mmCIF file of C-alpha atoms in Angstrom:
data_model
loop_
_atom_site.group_PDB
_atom_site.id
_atom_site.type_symbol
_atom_site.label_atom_id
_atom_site.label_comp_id
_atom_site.label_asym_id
_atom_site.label_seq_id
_atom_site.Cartn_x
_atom_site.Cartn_y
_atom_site.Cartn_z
ATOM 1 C CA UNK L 273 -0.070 29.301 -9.514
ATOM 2 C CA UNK L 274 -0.049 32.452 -11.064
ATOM 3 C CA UNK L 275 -1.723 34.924 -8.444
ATOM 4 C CA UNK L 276 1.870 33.409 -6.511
ATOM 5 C CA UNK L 277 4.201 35.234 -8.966
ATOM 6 C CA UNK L 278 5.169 39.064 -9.054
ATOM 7 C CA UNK L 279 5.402 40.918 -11.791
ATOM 8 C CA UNK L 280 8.874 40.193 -13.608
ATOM 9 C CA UNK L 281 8.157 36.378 -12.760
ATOM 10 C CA UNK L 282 4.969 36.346 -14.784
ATOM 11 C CA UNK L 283 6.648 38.269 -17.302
ATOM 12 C CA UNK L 284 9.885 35.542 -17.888
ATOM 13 C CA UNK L 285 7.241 32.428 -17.428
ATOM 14 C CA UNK L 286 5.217 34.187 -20.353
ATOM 15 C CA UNK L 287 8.388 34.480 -22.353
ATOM 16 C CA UNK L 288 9.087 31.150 -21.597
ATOM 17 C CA UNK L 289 5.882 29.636 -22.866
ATOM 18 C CA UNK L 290 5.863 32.313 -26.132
ATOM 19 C CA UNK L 291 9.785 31.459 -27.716
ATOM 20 C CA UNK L 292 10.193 28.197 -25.853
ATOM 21 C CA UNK L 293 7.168 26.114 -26.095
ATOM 22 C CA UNK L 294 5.806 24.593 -29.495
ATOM 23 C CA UNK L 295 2.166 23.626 -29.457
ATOM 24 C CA UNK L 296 0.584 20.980 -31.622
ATOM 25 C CA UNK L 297 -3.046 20.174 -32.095
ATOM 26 C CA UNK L 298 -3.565 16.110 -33.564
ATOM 27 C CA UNK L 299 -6.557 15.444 -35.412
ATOM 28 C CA UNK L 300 -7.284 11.722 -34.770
ATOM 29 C CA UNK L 301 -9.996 10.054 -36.745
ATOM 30 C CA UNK L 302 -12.866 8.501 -35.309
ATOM 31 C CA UNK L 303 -12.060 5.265 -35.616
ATOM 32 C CA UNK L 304 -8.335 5.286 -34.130
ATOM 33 C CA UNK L 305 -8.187 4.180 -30.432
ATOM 34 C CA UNK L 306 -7.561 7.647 -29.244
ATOM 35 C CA UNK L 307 -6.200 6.032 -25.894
ATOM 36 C CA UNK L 308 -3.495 4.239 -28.037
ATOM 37 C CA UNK L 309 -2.246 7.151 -29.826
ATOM 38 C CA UNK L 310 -1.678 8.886 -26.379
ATOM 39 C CA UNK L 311 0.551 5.785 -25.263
ATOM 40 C CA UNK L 312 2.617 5.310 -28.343
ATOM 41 C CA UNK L 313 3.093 9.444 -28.412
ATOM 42 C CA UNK L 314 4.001 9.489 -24.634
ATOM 43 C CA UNK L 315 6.061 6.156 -24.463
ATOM 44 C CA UNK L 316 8.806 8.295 -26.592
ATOM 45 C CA UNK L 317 11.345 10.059 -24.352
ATOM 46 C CA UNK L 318 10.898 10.096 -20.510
ATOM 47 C CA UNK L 319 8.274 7.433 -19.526
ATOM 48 C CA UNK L 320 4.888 8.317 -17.822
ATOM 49 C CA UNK L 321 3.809 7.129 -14.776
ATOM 50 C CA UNK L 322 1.589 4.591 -14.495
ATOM 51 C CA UNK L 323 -0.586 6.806 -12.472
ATOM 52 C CA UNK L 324 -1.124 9.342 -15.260
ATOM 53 C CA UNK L 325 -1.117 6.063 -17.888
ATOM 54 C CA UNK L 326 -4.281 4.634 -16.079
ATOM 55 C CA UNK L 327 -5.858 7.664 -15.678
ATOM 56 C CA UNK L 328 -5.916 8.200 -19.570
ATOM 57 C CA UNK L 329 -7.277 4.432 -19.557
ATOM 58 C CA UNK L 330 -10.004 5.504 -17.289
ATOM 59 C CA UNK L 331 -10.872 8.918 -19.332
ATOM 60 C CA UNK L 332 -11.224 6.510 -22.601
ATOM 61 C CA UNK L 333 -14.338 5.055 -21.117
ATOM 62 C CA UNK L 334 -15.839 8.449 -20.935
ATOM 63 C CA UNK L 335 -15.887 10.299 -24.118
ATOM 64 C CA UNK L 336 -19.449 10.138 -25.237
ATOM 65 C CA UNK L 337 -21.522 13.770 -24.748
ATOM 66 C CA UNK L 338 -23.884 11.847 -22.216
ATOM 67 C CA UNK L 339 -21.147 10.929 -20.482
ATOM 68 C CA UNK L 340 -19.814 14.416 -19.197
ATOM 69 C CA UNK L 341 -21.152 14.180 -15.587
ATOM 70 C CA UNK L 342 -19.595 10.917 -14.917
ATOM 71 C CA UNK L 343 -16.625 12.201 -16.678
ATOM 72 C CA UNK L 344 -16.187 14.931 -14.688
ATOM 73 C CA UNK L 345 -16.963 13.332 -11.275
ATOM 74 C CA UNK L 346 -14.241 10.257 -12.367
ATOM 75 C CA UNK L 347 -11.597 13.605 -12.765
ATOM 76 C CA UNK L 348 -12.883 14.937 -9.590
ATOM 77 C CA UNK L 349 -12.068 12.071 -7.842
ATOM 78 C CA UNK L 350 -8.642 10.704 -9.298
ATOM 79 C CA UNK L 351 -7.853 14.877 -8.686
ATOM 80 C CA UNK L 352 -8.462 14.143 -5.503
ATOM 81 C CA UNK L 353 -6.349 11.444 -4.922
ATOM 82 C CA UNK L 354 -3.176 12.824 -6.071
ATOM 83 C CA UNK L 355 -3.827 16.068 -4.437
ATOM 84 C CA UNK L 356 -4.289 14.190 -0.978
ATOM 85 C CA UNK L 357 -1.378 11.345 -1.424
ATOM 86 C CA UNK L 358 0.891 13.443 -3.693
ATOM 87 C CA UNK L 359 3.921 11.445 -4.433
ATOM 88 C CA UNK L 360 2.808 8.391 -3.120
ATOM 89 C CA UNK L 361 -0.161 8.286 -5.592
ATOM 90 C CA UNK L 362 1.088 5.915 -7.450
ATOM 91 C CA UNK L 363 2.341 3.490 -5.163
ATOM 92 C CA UNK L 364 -1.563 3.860 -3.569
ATOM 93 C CA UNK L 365 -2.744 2.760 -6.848
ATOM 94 C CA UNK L 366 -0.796 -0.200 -6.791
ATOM 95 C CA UNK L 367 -1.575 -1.052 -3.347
ATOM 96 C CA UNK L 368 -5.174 -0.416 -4.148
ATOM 97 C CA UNK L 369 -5.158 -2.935 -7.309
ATOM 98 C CA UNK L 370 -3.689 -5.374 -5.950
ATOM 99 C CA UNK L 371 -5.707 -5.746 -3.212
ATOM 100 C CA UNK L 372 -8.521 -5.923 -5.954
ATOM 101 C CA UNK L 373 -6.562 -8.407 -8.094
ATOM 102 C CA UNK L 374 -3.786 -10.344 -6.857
ATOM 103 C CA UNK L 375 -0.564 -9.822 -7.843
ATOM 104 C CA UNK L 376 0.771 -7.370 -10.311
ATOM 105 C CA UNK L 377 3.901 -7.139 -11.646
ATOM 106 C CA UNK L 378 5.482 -4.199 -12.116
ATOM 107 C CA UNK L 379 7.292 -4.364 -14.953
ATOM 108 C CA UNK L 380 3.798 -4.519 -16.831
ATOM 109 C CA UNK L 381 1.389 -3.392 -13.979
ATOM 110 C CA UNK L 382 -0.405 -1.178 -16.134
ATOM 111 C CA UNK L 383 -0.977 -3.875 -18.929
ATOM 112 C CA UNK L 384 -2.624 -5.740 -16.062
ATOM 113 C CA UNK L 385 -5.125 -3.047 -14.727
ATOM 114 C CA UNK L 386 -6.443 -3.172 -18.230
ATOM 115 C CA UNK L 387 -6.644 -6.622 -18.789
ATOM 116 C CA UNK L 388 -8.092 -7.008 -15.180
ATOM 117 C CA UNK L 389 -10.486 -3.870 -15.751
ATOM 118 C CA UNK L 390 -12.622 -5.715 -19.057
ATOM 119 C CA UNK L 391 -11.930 -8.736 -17.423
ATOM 120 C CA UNK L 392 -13.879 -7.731 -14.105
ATOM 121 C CA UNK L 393 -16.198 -5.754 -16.146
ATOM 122 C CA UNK L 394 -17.336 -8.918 -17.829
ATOM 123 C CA UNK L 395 -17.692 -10.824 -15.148
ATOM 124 C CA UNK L 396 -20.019 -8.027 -12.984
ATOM 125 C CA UNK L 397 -22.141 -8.281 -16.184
ATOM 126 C CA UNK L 398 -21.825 -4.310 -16.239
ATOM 127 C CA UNK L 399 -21.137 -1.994 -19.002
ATOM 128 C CA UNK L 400 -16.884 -1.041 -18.130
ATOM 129 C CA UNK L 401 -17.670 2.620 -18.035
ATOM 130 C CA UNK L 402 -20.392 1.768 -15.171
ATOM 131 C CA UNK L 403 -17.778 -0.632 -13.302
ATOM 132 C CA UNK L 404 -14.830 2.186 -13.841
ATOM 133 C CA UNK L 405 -17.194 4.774 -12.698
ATOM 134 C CA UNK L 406 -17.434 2.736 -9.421
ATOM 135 C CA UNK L 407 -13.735 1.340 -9.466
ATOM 136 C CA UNK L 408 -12.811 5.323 -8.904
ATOM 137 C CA UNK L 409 -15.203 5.948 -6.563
ATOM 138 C CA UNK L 410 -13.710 3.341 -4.259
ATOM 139 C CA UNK L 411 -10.209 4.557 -5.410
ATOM 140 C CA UNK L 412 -10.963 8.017 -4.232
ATOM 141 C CA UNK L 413 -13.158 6.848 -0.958
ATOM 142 C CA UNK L 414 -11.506 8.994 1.996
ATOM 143 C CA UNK L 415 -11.233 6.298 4.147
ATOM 144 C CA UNK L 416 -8.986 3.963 1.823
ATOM 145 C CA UNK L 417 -6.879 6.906 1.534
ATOM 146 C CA UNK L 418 -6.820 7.657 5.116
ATOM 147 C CA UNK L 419 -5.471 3.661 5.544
ATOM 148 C CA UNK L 420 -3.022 4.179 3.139
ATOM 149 C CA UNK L 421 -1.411 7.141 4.494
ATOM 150 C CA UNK L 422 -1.185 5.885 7.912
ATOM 151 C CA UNK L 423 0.109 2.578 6.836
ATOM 152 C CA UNK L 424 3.053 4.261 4.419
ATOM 153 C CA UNK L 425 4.280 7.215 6.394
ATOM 154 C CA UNK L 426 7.831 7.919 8.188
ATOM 155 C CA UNK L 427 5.919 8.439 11.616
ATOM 156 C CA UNK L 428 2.757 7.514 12.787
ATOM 157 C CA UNK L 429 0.717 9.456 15.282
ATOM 158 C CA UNK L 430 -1.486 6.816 17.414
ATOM 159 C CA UNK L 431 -4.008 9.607 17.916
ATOM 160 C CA UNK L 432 -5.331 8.754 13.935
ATOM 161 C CA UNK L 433 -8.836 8.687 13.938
ATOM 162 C CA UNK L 434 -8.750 5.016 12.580
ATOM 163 C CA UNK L 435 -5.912 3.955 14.786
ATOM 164 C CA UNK L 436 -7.429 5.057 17.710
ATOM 165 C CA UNK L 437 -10.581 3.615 17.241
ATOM 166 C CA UNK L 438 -9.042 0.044 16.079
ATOM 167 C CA UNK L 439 -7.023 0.297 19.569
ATOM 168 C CA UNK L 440 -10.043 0.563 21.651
ATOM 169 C CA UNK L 441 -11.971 -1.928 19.420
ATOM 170 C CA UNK L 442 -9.603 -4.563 19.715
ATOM 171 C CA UNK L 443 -9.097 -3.627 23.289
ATOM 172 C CA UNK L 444 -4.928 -3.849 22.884
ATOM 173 C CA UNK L 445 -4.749 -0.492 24.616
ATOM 174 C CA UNK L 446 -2.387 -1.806 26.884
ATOM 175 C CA UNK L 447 -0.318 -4.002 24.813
ATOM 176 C CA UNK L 448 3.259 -3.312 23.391
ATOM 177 C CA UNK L 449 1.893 -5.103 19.802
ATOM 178 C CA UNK L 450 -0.828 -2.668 18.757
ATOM 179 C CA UNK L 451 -1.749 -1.678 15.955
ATOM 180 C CA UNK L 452 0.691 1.383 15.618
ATOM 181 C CA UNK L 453 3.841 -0.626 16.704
ATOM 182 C CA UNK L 454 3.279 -3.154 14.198
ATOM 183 C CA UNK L 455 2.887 -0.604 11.318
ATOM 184 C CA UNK L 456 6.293 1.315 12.450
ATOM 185 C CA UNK L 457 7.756 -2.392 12.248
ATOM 186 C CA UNK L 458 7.003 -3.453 8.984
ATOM 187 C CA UNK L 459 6.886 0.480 7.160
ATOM 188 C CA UNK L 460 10.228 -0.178 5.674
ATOM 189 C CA UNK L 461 8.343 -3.511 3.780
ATOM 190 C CA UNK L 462 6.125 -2.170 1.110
ATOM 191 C CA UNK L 463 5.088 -5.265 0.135
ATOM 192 C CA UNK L 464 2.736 -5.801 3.095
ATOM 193 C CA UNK L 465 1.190 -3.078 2.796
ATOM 194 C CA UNK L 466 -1.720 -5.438 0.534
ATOM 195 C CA UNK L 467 -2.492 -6.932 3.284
ATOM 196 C CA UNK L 468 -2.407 -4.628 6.107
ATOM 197 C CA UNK L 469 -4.557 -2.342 3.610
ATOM 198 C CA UNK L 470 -6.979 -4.972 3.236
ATOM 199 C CA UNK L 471 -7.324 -6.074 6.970
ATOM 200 C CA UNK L 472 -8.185 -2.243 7.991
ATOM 201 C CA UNK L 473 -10.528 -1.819 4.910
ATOM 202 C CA UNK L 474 -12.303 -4.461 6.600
ATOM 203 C CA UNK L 475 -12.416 -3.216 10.025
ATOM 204 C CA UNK L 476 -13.319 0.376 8.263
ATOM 205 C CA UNK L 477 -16.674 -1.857 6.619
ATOM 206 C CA UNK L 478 -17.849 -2.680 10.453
ATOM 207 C CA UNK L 479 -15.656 -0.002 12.588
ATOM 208 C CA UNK L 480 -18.220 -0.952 15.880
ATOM 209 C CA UNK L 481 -17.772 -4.217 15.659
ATOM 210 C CA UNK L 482 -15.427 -5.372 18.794
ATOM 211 C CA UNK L 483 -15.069 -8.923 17.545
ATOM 212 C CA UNK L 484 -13.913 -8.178 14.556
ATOM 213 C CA UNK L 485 -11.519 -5.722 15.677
ATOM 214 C CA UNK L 486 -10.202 -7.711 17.824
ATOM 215 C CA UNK L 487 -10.088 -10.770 14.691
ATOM 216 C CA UNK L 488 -8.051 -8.612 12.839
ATOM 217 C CA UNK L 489 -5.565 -7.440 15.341
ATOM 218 C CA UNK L 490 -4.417 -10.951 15.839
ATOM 219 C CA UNK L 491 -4.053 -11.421 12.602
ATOM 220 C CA UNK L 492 -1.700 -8.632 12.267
ATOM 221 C CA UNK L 493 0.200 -9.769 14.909
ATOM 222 C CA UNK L 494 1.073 -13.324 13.420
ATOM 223 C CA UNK L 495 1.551 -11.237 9.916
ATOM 224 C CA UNK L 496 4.160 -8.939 11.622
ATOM 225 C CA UNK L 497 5.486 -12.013 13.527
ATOM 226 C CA UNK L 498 6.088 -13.417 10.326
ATOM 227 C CA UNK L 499 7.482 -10.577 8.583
ATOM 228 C CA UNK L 500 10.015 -9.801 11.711
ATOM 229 C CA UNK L 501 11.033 -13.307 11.509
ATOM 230 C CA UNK L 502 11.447 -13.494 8.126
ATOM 231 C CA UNK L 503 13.977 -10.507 8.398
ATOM 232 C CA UNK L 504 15.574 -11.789 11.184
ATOM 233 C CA UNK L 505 16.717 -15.034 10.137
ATOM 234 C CA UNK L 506 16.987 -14.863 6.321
ATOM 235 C CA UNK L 507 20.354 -14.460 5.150
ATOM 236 C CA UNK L 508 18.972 -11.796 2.426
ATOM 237 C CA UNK L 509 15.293 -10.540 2.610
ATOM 238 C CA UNK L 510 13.439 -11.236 -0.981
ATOM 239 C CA UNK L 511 11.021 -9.286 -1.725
ATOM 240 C CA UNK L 512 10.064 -10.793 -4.959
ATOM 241 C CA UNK L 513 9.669 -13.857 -3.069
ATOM 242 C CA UNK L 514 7.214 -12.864 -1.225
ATOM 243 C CA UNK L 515 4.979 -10.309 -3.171
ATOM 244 C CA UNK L 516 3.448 -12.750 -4.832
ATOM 245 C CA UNK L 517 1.983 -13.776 -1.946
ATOM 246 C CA UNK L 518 1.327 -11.052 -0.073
ATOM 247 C CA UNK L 519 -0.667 -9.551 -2.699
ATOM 248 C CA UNK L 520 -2.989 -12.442 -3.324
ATOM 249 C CA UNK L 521 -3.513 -13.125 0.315
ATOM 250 C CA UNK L 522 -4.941 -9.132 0.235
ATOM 251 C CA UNK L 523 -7.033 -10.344 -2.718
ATOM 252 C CA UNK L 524 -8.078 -13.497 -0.399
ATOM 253 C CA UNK L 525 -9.239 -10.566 2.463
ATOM 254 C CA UNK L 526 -11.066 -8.009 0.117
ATOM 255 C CA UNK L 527 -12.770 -10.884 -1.639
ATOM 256 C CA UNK L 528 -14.344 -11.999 1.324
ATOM 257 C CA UNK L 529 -16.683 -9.615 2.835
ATOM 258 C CA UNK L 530 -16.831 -10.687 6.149
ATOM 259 C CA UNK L 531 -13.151 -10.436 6.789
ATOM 260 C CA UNK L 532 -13.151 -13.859 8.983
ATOM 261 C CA UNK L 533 -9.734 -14.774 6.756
ATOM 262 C CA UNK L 534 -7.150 -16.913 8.365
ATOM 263 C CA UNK L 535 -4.110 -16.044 6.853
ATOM 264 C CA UNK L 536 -1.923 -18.337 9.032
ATOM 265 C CA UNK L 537 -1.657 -21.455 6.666
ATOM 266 C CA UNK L 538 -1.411 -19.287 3.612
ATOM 267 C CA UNK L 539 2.218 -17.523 5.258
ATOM 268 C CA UNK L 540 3.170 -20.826 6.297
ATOM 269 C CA UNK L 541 3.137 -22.099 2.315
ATOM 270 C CA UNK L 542 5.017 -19.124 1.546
ATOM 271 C CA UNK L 543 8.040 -19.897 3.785
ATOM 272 C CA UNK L 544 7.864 -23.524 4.862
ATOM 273 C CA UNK L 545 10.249 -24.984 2.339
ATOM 274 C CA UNK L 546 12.815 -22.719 2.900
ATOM 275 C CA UNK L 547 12.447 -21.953 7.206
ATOM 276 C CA UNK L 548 9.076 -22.955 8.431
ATOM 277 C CA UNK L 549 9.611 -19.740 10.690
ATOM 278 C CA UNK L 550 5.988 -19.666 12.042
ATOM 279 C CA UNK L 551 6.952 -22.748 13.913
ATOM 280 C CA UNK L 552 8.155 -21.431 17.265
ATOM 281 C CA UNK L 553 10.596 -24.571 18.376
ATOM 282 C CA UNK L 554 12.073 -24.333 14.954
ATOM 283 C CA UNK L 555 12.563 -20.628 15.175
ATOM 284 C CA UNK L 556 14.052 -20.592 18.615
ATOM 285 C CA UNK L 557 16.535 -23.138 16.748
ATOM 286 C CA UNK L 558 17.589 -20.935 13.728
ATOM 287 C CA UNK L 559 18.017 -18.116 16.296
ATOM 288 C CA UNK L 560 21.120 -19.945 17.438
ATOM 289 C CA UNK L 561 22.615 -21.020 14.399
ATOM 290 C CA UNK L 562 22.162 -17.736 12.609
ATOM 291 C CA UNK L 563 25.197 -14.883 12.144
ATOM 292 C CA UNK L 564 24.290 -12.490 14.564
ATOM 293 C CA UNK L 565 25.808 -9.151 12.761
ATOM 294 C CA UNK L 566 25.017 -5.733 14.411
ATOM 295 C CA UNK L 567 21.655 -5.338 12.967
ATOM 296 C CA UNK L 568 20.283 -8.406 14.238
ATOM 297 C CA UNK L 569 22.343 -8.064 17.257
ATOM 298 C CA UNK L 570 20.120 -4.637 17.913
ATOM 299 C CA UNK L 571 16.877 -6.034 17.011
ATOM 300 C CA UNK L 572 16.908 -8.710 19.578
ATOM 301 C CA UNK L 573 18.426 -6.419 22.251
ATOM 302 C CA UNK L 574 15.369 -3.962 20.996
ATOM 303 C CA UNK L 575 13.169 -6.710 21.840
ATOM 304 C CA UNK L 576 13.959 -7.939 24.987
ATOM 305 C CA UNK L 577 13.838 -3.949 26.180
ATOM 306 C CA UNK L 578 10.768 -3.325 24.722
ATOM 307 C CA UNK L 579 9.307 -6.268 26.722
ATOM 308 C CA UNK L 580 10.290 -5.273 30.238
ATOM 309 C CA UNK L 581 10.365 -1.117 29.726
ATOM 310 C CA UNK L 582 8.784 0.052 26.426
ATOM 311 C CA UNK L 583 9.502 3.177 24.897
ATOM 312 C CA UNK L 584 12.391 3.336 26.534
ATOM 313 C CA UNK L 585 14.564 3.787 23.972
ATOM 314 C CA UNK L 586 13.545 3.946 19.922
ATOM 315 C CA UNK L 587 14.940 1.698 17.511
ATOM 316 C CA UNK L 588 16.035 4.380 15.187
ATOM 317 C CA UNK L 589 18.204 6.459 18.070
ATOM 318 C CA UNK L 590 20.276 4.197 19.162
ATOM 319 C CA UNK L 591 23.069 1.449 18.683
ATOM 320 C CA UNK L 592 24.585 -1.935 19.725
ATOM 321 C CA UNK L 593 27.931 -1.544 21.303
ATOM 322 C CA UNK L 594 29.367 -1.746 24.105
ATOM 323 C CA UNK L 595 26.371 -3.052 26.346
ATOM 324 C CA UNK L 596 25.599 -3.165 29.861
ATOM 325 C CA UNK L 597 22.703 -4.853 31.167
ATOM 326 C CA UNK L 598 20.830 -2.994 33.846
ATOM 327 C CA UNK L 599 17.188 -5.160 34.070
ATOM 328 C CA UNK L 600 17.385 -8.006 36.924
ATOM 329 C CA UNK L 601 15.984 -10.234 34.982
ATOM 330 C CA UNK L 602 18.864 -9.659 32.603
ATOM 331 C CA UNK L 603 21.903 -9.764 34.836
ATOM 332 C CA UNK L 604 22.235 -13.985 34.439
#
């Protein structure tokens, strides 16, 4: 930061600091919850995060003198994580939790991760700063980032190492629903990303194992299927509705080790008392009643192109207009 600036730039940022900046030191007794007097302090003016609250939750559990290795490798590593994800940090911890514990508000998601921390702690019969330790080593393992980042992004290169190599392991090579036109579907959704984040953390547990692979890619499929549907035919797309969900049905997949999770008759008890969209005769109905405005109008025309020439166009760069079908198979 500083080898960056010239001369007369150090020199105002120094004056800056010197006749701008006030300093305090707080002397905190012992027995105050250190922790607490950070939150109270902080929650005055604009709010923190609740990426740089839980990391002061996480420090609390390492204050002792014999705990200065640990301490540093738990800074290390959440460093690490908002150095490599930047702004999306955050939302990577929430993704991340979830997937751990079900659903999370947000209106008191960091509450939660605390409650859900001692809770968990408890429960692994380990002492917290043991299951923290290991809570941030997960948090900070590259390949959990690596998911996240391809699952989040504007564009997404199918030449990612774990793309690629869940592509050939599913053997959808030559399908127009792999992996990486499923993710550019549903990017705009953040609430799947639980679930798509805990399907590939799977895959990323066995990464040879074809069976699996190709386990997981259909149940992506009928979890974009559902999604697309959803979207299509709902008058207004609800998220809330259907975080709750999502999220737990991610805590269904991580909880289960072997990843063999049929999520099929969870979506269906999501959505069946409003649409019951995973039935196909009942969707083809709805597709006829519904208001077909220009957004829908260029998602089905999308669709039917994509079938017969894909790539032929991209969703974003065009559309629907005036129209002129030029497929055979389209003429009728």
């Amino acid at each position: 930061f500083f080898s960056s600036m010239d001369k007369s730039q150090a020199g105002r940022f120094f004056n800056f600091l010197i006749n701008k900046v006030e300093i305090s030191c707080l002397y905190i007794p012992e027995q105050v919850d250190h922790n607490f007097v950070f939150e109270v302090i902080n929650s005055r003016g604009k709010r923190l995060e609740d990426f740089d609250l839980i990391r002061n939750h996480i420090y609390s559990f390492f204050r002792a003198k014999n705990s200065e290795t640990m301490r540093e490798s738990v800074h290390s590593n959440l460093e690490r994580v908002q150095s490599f994800l930047k702004h999306k940090s955050a939302d990577y911890l929430r993704c991340f939790f979830q997937c751990k514990y079900g659903y999370l508000p947000k209106e008191n998601f960091y509450r939660k991760i605390k409650e859900h921390i001692k809770e968990d702690a408890k429960l692994s019969k380990k002492k917290v700063a043991d299951y923290v330790y290991e809570l941030v080593q997960q948090l900070a393992k590259p390949d959990n980032m690596d998911i996240y980042r391809i699952i989040s992004p504007q564009t997404i290169s199918e030449q990612e190492r774990i793309l690629e190599n869940f592509v050939s392991k599913s053997r959808t090579k030559k399908s127009h629903r792999k992996l990486p036109v499923l993710l550019q579907e549903m990017q705009k959704y953040s609430i799947t990303f639980p679930v798509i984040f805990s399907y590939l953390q799977a895959f990323m547990r066995e990464p040879n194992n074809t069976e699996q692979a190709r386990f997981i890619s259909r149940q992506l499929v009928n979890f974009n299927s559902f999604v697309m549907r959803t979207v299509f035919i709902s008058p207004k797309f609800e998220p809330s509705h259907y975080a709750p969900g999502f999220s737990n049905i991610a805590k269904k997949i991580n909880s289960t080790r072997d990843s063999s999770v049929e999520i099929y008759d969870d979506l269906e008890k999501i959505t069946s008392s409003a649409y019951n969209i995973l039935d196909d005769n009942n969707f083809k109905k709805m597709v006829f009643v519904i208001q077909l405005d220009n957004d829908r109008a260029k998602r089905l025309l999308f669709g039917i192109t994509n079938q017969s020439q894909p790539d032929l166009i991209k969703f974003s760069g065009c559309t629907a207009e005036h129209i002129l079908p030029k497929g055979k198979n389209h003429l009728s």
